Coordinates of C-alpha atoms in Angstrom, one line a residue:
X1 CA 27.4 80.3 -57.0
X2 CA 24.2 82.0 -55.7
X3 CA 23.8 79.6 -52.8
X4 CA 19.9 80.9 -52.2
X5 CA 19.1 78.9 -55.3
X6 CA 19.1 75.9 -52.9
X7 CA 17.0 76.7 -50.1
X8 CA 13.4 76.4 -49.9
X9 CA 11.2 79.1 -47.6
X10 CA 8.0 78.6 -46.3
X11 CA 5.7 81.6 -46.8
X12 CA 2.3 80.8 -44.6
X13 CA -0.3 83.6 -44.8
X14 CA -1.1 84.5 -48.6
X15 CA -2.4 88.0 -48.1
X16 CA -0.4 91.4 -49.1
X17 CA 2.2 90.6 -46.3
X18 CA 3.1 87.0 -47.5
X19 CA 3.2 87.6 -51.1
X20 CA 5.1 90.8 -50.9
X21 CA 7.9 88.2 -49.0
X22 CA 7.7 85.9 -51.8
X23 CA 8.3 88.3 -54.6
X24 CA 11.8 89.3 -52.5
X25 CA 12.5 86.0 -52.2
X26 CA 11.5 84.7 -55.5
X27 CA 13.1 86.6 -57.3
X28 CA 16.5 86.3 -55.8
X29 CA 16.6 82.8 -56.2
X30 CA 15.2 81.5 -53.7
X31 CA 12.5 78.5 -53.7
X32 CA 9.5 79.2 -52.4
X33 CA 6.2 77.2 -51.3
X34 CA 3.2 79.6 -50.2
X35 CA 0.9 77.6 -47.7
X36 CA -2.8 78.8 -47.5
X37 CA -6.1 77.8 -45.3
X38 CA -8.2 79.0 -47.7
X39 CA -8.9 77.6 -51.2
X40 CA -7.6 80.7 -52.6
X41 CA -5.1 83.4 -51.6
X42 CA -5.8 87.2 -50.9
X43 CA -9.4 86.9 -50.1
X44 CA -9.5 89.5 -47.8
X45 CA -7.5 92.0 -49.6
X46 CA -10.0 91.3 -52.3
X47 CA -13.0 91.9 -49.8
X48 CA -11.2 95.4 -49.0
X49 CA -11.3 96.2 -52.1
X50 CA -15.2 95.8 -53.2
X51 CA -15.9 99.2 -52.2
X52 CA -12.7 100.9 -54.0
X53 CA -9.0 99.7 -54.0
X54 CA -7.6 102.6 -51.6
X55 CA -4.3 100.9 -51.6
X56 CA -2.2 103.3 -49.8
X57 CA -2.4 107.9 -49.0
X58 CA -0.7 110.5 -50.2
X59 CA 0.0 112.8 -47.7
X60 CA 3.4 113.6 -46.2
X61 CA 5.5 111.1 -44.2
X62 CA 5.5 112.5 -40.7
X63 CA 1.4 112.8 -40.8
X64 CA 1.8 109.6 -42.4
X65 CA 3.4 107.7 -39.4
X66 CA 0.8 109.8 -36.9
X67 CA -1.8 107.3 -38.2
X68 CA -0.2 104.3 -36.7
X69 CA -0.5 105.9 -33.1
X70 CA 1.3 104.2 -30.1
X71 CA 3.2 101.7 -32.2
X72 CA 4.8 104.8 -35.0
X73 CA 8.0 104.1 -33.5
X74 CA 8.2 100.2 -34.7
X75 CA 6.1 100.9 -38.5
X76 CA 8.8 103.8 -39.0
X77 CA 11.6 101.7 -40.1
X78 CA 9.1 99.5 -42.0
X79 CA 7.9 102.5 -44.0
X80 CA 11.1 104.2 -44.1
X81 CA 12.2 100.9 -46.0
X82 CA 8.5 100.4 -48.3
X83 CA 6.5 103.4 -47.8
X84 CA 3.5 105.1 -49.7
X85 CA 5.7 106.5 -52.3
X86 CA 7.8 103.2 -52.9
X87 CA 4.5 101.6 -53.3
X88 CA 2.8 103.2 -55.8
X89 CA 6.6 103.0 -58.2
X90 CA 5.7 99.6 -57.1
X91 CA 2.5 99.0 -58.5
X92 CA 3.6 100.5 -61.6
X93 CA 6.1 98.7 -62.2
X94 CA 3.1 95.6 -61.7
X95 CA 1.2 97.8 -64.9
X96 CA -1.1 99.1 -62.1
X97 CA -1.7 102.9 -62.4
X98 CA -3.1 104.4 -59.4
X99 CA -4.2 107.7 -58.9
X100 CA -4.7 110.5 -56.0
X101 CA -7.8 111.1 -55.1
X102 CA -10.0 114.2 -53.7
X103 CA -9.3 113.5 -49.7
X104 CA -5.3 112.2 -50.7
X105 CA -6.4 108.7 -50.2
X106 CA -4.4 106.2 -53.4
X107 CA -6.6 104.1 -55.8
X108 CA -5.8 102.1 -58.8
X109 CA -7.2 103.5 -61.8
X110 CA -9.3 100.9 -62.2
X111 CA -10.6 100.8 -58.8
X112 CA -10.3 97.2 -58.5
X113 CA -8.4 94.6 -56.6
X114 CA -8.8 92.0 -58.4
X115 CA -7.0 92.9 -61.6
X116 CA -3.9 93.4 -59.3
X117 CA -3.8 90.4 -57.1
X118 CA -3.7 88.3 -60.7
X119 CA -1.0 90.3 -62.4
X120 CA 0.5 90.1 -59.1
X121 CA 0.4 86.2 -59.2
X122 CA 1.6 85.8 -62.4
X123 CA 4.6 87.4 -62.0
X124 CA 5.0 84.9 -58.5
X125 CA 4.1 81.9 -60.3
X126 CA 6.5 82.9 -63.3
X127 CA 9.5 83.3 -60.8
X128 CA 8.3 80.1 -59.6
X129 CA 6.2 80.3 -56.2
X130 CA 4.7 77.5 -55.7
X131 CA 0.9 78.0 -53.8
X132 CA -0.1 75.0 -51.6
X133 CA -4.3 76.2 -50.8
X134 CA -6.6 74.0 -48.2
X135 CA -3.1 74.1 -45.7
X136 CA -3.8 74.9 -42.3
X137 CA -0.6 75.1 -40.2
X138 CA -0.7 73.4 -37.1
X139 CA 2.9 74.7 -35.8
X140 CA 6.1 72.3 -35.9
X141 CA 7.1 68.8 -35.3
X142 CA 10.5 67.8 -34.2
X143 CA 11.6 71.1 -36.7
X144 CA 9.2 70.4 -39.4
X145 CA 6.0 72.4 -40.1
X146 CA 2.6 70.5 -39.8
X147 CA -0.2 71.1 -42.1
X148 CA -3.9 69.6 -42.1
X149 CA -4.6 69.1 -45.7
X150 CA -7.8 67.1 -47.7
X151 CA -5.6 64.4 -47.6
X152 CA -4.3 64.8 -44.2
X153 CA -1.4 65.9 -42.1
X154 CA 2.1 66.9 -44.2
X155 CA 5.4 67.5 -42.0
X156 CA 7.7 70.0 -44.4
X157 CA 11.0 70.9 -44.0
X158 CA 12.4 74.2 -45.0
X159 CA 15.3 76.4 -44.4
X160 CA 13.6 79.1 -43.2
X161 CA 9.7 80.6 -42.6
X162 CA 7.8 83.5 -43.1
X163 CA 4.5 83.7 -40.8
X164 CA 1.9 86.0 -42.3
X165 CA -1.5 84.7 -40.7
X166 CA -3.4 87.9 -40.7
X167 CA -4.6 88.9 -37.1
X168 CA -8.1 87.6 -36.0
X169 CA -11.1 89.5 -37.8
X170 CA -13.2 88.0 -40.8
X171 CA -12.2 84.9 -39.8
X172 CA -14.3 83.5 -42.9
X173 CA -11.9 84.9 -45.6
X174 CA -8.9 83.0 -43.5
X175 CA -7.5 85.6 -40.2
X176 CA -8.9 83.3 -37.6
X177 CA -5.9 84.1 -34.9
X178 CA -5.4 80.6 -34.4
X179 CA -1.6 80.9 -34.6
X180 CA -1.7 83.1 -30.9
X181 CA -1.4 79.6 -28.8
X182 CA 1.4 78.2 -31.7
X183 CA 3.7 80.8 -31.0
X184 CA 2.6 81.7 -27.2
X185 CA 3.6 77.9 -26.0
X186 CA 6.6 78.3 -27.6
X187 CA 7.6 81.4 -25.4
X188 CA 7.2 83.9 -28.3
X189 CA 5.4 87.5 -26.2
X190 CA 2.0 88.1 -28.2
X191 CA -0.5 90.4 -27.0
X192 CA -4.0 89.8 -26.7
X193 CA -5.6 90.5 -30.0
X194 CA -8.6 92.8 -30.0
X195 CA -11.1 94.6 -32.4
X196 CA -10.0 97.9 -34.3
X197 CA -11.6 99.9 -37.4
X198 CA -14.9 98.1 -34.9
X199 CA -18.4 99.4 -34.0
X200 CA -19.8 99.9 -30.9
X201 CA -22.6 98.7 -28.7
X202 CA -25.1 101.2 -27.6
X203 CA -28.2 100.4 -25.2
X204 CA -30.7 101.8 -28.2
X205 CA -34.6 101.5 -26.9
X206 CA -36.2 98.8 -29.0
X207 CA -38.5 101.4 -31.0
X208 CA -35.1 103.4 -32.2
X209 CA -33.7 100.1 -33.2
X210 CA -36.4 99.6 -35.3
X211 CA -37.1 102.6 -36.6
X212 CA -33.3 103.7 -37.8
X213 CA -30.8 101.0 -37.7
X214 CA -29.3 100.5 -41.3
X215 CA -29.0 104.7 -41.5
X216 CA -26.2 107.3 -42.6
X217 CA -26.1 110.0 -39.5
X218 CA -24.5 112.5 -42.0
X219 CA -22.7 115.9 -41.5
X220 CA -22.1 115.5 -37.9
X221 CA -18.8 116.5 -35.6
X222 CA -17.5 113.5 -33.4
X223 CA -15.3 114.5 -30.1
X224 CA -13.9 111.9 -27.4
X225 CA -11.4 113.2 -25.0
X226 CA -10.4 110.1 -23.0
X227 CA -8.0 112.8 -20.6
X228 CA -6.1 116.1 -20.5
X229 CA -3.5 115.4 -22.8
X230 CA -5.6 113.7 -25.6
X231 CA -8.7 114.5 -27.7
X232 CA -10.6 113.9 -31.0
X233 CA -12.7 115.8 -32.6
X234 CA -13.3 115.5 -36.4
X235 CA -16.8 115.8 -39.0
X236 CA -17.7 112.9 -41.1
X237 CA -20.8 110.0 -41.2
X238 CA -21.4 106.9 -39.4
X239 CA -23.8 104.5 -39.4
X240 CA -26.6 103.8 -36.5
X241 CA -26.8 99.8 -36.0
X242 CA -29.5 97.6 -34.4
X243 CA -26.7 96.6 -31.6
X244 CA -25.4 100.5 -31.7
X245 CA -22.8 103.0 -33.9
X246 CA -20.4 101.7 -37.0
X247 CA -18.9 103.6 -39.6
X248 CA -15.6 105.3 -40.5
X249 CA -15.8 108.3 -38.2
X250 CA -16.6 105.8 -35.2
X251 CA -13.1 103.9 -36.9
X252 CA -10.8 106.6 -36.7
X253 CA -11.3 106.6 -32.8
X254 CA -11.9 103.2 -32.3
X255 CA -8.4 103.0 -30.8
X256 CA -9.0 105.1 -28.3
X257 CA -12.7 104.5 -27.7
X258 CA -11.6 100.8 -26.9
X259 CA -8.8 101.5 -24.7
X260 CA -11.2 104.2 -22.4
X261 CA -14.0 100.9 -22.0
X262 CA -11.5 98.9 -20.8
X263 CA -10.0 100.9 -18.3
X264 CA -13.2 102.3 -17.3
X265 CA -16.1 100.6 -18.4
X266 CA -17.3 103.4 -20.3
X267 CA -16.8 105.5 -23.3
X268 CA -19.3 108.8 -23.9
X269 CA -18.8 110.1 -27.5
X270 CA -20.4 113.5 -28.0
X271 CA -21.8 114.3 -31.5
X272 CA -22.1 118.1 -32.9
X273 CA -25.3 117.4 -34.9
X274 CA -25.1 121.0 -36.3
X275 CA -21.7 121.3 -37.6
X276 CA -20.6 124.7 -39.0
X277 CA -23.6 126.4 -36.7
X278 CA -23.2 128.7 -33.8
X279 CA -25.1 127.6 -30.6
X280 CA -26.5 131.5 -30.3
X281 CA -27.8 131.2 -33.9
X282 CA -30.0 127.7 -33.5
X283 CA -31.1 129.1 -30.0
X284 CA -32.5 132.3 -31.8
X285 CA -34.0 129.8 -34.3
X286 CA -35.7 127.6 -31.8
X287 CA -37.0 130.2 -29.7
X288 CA -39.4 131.5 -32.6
X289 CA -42.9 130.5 -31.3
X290 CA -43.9 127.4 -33.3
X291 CA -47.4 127.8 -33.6
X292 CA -49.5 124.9 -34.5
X293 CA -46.3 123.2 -35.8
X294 CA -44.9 119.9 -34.2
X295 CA -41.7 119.7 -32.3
X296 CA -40.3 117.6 -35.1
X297 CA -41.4 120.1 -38.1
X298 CA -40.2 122.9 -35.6
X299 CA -36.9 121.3 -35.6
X300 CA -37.2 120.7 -39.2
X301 CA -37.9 123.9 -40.5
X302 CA -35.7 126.0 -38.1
X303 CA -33.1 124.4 -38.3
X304 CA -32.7 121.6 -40.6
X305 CA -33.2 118.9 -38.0
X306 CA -35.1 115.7 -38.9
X307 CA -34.5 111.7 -39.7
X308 CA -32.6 110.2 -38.0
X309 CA -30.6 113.6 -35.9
X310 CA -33.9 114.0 -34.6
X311 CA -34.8 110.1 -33.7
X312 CA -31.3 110.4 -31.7
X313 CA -32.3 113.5 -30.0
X314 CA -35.8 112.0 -28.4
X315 CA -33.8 108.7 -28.0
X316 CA -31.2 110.6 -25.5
X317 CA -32.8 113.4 -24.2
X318 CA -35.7 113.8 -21.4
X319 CA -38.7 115.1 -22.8
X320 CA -38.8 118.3 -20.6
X321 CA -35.4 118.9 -22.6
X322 CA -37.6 120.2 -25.3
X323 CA -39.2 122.5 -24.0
X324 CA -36.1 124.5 -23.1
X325 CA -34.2 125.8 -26.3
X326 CA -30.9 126.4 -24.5
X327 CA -30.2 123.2 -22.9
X328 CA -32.0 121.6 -26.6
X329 CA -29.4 123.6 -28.8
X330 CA -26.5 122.6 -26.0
X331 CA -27.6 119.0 -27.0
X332 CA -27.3 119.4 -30.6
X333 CA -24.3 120.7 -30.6
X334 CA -22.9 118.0 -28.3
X335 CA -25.4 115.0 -27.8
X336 CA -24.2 112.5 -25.3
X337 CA -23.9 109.3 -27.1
X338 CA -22.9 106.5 -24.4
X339 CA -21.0 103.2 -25.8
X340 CA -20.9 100.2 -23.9
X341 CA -18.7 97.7 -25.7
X342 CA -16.5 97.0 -28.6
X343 CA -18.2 94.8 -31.1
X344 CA -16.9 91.3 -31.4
X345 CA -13.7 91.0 -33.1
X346 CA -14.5 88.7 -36.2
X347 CA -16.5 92.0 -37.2
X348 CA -13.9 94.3 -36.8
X349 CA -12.6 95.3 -40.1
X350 CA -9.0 94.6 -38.2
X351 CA -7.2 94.0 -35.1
X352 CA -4.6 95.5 -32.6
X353 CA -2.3 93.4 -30.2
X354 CA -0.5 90.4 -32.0
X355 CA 3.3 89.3 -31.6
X356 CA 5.6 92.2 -29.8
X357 CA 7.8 94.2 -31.3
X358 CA 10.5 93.5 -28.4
X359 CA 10.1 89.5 -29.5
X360 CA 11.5 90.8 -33.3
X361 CA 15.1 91.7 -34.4
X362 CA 14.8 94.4 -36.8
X363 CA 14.3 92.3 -39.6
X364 CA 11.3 90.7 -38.1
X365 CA 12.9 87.3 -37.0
X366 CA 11.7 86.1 -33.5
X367 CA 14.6 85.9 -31.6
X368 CA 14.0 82.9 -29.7
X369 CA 13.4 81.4 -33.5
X370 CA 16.1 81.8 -35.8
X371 CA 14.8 81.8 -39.3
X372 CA 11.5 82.5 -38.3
X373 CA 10.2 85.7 -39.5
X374 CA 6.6 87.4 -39.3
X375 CA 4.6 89.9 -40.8
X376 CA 1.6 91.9 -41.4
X377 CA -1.0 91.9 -38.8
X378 CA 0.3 89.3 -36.9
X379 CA 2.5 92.2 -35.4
X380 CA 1.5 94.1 -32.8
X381 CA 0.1 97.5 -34.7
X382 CA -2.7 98.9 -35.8
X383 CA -3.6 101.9 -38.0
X384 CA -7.5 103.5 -39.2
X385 CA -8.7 102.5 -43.0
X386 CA -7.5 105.1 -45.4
X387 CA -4.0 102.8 -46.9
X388 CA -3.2 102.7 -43.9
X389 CA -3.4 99.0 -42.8
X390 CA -2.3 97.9 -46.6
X391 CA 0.8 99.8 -46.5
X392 CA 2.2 98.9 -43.4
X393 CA 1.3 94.9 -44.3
X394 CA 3.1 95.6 -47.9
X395 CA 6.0 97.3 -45.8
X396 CA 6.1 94.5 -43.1
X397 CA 6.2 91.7 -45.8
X398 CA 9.0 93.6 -47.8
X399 CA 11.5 93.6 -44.7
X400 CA 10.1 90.1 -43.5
X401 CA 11.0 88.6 -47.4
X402 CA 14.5 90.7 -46.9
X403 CA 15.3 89.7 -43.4
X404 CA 14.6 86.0 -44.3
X405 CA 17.0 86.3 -47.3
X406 CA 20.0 88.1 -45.5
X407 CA 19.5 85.3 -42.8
X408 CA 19.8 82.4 -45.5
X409 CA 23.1 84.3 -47.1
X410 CA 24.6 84.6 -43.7
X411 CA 26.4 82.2 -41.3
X412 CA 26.1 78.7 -42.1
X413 CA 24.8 79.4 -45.4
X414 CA 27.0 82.1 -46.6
X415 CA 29.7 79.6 -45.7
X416 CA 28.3 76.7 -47.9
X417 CA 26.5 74.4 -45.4
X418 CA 23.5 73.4 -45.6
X419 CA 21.4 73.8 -42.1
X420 CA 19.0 71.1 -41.2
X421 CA 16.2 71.7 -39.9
X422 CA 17.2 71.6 -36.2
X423 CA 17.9 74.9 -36.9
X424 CA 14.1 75.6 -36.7
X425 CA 13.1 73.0 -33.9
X426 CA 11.9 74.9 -31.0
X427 CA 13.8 73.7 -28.0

């Protein structure tokens, strides 16, 4: 007798992390009720996907894990498990081609996330999930979980739980971060959550501000070297902001940038506003007398300076600075560009800190909890845009869905018995 036919999991969180734990669960048998805040599930999946689905990358495993920084060590055995590779035979096997694009980065062919969350859900509500929307969970009572509904609060008993809240950015599509205090006054280590993938404040002047927030700063090379050991320096675009820099170069170092402010107070990016030109060769082009010609046309025509490079340079730079081509071209080639803050979390595209690592068994359960596994970025990782983020929530769901099935075959119930729910009730 398959003895998981007769328990019922609770999946709360109805992004990529809970679903993916429903499909394991789902379709061995298990019953399973998905709980959601929001009126519908996967809305921020769906947001990440308005631009172009990049669902996962292609390039080799080792560089792969590099991208999840400090916290490789606990996504390794997620991904060795559910990785890029397993994901896309995954998709297929959903009827969702993807394809490899120019930069290694994986989208469906379609582009779309749409079309894949609703196959997706089909094949969920054909192995009978059931999806309970406008339930926010409030924690446990006496072993049952509490929900806030339309028609008020529900107490639910289940056999076993997979948390999958999302961390605490865009809390308008659902990830509000209101499960931190649930778990924390119930003993369970979780680290302060904090912005990632986030812009920066920068103390603009009030006439740059006006004059160039909203633009592209194109074709530039970013470096941060935060100490000896550790440095950053890659080209790409970002985006000046009234309040001060956004953009995905600025996300690939938001890690670090955010770490430096808050040891220090103070984070100085420098930006190569010339990329791919020597520092002898734009010296020799701005020494050439300029005649009747502006500064700004001089930097134009020399060089190729003007927009927005050339609002930063007055913004930063003292105006004798001009006048001198050598300390001018040192500043092109590595403008000063101080930040002052992260931006506030709920606009950070996602968040670091969350519930620790050490508080998990391998399978995700929370040791203090039995049969209460997590997932997705309520764990305590982060990793830049680029798949990234996806994969490891597809990968963290996958082993969350498993570990809560091994746990329901094992034990009590492998011997028969059904477990009440004291076996959940936080003591």
């Amino acid at each position: 007798m398959n003895i998981t036919a007769r328990k019922t999991v609770a999946i709360i969180g109805g992004g990529p992390a809970g679903l993916m734990a429903a499909e394991v669960l789902s379709q061995a048998g298990v019953k399973v009720n998905l709980y959601d805040a929001m009126p519908s599930v996967g809305r921020k999946f769906l947001m990440a996907g308005k631009g172009g689905m990049n669902i996962t990358h292609s390039e080799p495993f080792d560089q792969f894990l590099f991208r999840y920084g400090s916290g490789k060590a606990h996504i390794k055995p997620l991904l060795n498990a559910f990785g890029s590779e397993a994901l896309r035979a995954w998709l297929q096997a959903l009827g969702v081609e993807t394809f490899v694009g120019s930069s290694g980065k994986v989208f469906p062919v379609d582009m779309k996330a749409a079309p894949l969350l609703r196959a997706w859900l089909h094949r969920l509500r054909v192995d009978d999930v059931s999806f309970h929307m406008r339930h926010q969970w409030l924690g446990w009572d006496d072993g049952l979980l509490r929900f806030l509904t339309p028609e008020g609060e529900k107490k639910v008993s289940v056999d076993a739980v997979v948390l999958a809240l999302g961390g605490g950015s865009w809390a308008r599509l659902g990830s509000t971060g209101a499960w931190v205090p649930l778990l924390a006054q119930q003993g369970v280590a979780v680290e302060p959550l904090k912005p990632s993938n986030c812009g920066f404040d920068v103390e603009w002047s009030e006439f740059f501000r006006s004059r160039f927030a909203g633009q592209p700063l194109k074709s530039v090379l970013a470096s941060f070297s935060p100490s000896a050991d550790v440095e950053f320096c890659q080209p790409g675009e970002l985006i000046v902001t009234a309040d001060g820099v956004e953009g995905s170069l600025i996300y690939k170092m938001s890690a670090l940038l955010r770490e430096q402010l808050a040891a220090t107070g103070t984070a100085t990016v420098y930006l190569d506003l010339a990329p791919g030109k020597d520092k002898h060769y734009l010296i020799d082009r701005i020494s050439a007398p300029r005649g009747k010609h502006t500064m700004a046309n001089h930097l134009r025509k020399r060089i190729g300076i003007d927009g927005v490079k050339a609002g930063l340079l007055r913004e930063l730079l003292l105006k004798e600075d001009f006048d001198n081509p050598v300390r001018l071209c040192e500043a092109i080639k590595a403008l000063p560009v101080k930040l002052v803050a992260p931006r506030p979390i709920d606009e950070a595209i996602s968040t670091a800190g969350g519930i620790a690592f050490e508080a998990l068994d391998p399978q995700l359960m929370i040791r203090a909890m039995p049969g209460v596994f997590c997932a997705g970025e309520m764990l305590d990782w982060e990793a830049p845009t680029g798949g990234y983020l996806l994969t490891a929530c597809f990968a963290s769901g996958r082993v969350a869905g498993k570990g809560a099935l091994s746990w329901l075959q094992c034990g009590d119930f492998a011997a028969g018995k059904l477990v009440s729910t004291e076996a959940l009730q936080i003591k």
